[in-house]
mmCIF file of C-alpha atoms in Angstrom:
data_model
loop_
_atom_site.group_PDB
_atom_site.id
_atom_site.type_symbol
_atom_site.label_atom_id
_atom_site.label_comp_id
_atom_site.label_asym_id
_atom_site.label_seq_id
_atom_site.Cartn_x
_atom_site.Cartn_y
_atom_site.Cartn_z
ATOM 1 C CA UNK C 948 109.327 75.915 83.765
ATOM 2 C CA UNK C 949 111.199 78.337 86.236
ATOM 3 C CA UNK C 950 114.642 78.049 86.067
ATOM 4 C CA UNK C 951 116.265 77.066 89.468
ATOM 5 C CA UNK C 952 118.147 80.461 89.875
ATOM 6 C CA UNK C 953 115.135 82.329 89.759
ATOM 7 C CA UNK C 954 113.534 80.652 92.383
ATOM 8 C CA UNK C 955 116.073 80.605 94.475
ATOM 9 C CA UNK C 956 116.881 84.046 94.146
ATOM 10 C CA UNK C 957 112.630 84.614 94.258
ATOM 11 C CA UNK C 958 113.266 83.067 97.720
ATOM 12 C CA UNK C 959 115.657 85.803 99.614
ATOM 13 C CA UNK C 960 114.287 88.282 101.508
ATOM 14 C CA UNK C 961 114.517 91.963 99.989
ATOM 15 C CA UNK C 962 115.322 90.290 96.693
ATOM 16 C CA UNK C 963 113.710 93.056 93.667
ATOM 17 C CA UNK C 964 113.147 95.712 96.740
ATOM 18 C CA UNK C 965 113.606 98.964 95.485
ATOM 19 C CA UNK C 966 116.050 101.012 97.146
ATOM 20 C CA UNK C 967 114.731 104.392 99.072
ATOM 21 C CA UNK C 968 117.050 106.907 98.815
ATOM 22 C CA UNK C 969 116.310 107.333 102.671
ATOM 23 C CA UNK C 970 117.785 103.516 102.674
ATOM 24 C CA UNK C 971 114.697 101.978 104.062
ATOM 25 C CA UNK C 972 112.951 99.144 102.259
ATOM 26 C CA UNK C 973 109.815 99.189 104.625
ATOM 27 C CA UNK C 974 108.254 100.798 107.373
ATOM 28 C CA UNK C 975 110.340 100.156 110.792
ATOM 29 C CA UNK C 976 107.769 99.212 113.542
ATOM 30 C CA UNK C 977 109.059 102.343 115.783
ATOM 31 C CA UNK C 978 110.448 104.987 113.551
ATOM 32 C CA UNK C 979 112.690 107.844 114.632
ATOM 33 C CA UNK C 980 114.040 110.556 113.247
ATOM 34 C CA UNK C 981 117.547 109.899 113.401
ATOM 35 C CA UNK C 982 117.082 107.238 111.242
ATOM 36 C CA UNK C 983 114.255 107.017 109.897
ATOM 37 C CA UNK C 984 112.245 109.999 109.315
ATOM 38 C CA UNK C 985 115.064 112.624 108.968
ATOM 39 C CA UNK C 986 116.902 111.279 106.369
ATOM 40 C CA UNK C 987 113.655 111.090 104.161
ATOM 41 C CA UNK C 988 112.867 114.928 105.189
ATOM 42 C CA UNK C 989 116.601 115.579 104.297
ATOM 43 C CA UNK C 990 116.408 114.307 101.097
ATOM 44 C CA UNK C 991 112.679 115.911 100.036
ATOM 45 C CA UNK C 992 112.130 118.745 102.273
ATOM 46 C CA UNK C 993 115.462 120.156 103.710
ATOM 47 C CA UNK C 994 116.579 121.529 100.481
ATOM 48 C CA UNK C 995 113.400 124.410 100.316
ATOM 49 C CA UNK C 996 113.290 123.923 104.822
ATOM 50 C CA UNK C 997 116.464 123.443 105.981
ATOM 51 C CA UNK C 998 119.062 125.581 106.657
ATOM 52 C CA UNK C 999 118.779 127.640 103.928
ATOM 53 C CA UNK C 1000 114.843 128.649 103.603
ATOM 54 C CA UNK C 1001 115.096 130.787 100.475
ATOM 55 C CA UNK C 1002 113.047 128.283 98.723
ATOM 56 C CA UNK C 1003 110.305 128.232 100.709
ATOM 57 C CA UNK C 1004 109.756 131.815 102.058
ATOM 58 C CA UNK C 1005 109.160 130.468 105.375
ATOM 59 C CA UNK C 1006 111.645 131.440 107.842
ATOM 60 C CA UNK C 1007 109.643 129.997 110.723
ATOM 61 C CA UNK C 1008 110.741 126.397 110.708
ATOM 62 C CA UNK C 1009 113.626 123.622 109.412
ATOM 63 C CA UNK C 1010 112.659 119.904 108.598
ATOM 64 C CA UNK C 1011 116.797 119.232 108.968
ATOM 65 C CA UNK C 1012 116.824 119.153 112.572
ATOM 66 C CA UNK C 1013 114.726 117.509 115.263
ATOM 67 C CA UNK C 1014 114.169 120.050 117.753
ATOM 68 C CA UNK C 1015 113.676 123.753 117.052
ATOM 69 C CA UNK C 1016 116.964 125.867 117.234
ATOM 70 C CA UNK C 1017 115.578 128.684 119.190
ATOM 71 C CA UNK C 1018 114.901 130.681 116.056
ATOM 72 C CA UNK C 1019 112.861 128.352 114.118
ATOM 73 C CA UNK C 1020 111.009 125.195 114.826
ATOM 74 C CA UNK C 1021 112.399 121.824 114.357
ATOM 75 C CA UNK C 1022 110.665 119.185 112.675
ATOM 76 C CA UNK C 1023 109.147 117.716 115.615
ATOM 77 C CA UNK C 1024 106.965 121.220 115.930
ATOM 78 C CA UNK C 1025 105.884 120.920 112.681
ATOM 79 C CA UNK C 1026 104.306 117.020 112.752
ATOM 80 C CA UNK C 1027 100.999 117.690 112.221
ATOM 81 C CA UNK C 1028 101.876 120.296 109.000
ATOM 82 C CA UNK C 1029 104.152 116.852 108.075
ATOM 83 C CA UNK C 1030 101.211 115.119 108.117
ATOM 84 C CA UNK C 1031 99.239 117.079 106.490
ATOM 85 C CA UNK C 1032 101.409 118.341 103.486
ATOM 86 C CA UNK C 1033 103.019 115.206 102.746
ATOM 87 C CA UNK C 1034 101.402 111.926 103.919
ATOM 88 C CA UNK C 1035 97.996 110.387 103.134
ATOM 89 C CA UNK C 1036 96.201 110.069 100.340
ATOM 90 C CA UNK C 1037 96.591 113.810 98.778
ATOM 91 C CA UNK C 1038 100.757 115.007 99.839
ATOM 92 C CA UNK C 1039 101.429 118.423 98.678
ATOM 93 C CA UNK C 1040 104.757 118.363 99.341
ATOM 94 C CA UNK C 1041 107.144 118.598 97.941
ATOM 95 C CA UNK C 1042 105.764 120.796 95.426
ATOM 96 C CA UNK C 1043 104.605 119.371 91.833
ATOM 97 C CA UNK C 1044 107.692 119.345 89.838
ATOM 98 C CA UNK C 1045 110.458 118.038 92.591
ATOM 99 C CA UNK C 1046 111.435 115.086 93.088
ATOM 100 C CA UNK C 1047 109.073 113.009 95.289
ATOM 101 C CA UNK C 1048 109.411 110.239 98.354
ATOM 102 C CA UNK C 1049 107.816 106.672 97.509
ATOM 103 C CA UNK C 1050 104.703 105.635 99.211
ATOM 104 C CA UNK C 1051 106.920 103.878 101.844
ATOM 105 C CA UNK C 1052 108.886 106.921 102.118
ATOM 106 C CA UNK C 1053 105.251 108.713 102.954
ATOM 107 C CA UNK C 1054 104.070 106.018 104.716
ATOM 108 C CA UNK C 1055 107.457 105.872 106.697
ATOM 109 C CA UNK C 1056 106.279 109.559 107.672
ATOM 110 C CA UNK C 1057 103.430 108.831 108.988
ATOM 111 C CA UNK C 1058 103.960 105.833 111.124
ATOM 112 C CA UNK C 1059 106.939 107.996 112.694
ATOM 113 C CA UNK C 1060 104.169 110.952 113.354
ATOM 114 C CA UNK C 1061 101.868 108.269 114.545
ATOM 115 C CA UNK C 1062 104.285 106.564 116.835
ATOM 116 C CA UNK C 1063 104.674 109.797 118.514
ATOM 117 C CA UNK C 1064 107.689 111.607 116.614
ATOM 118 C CA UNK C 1065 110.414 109.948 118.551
ATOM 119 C CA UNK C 1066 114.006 110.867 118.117
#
């Protein structure tokens, strides 16, 4: 037999959810940046593309901002490299070794990229 605080806790929503260090517990219906995508790209990708690129060798673009800066591309240049390095069935990124987003973290990613990058 169950005991009756397990299934009432069993009962509330989110109960036994793990918590994303972007916050999120599941995949928003319309994702944005601000609060959605950007704080997972802060936490896995900013730190080798962000302001400081030394990690990466790429001076060309930074995942910590939406837009591009002028200088470098923003994050919202670089969706389809998003995509394609760190969602679907075979991420790249980050690199082997660092610490990795969930698959709602990834899958957060892509439903922001597929419901057109918004802001």
């Amino acid at each position: 037999m169950t005991p009756p605080l397990l299934l009432l806790l069993g009962a509330c929503p989110g109960f036994g959810t793990v918590a994303l260090s972007s916050g999120a517990s599941e995949v928003p219906e319309h994702p944005t940046y601000t609060e959605d995508a950007g704080p997972i790209l802060d936490t896995y990708c900013s730190p080798c593309h962000g302001e400081d690129f030394s990690g990466s060798g790429h001076d060309e673009f930074r995942l910590d901002q939406y837009e591009g800066d002028g200088e470098r591309l923003g994050a919202v240049d670089m969706v389809d490299r998003i995509e394609f390095r760190a969602t679907g069935d075979n991420p790249t990124m980050p690199k082997a070794g660092a610490n990795q987003p969930s698959d709602v973290e990834r899958e957060i990613l892509a439903a922001w990229i597929a419901d057109g990058a918004a802001e």
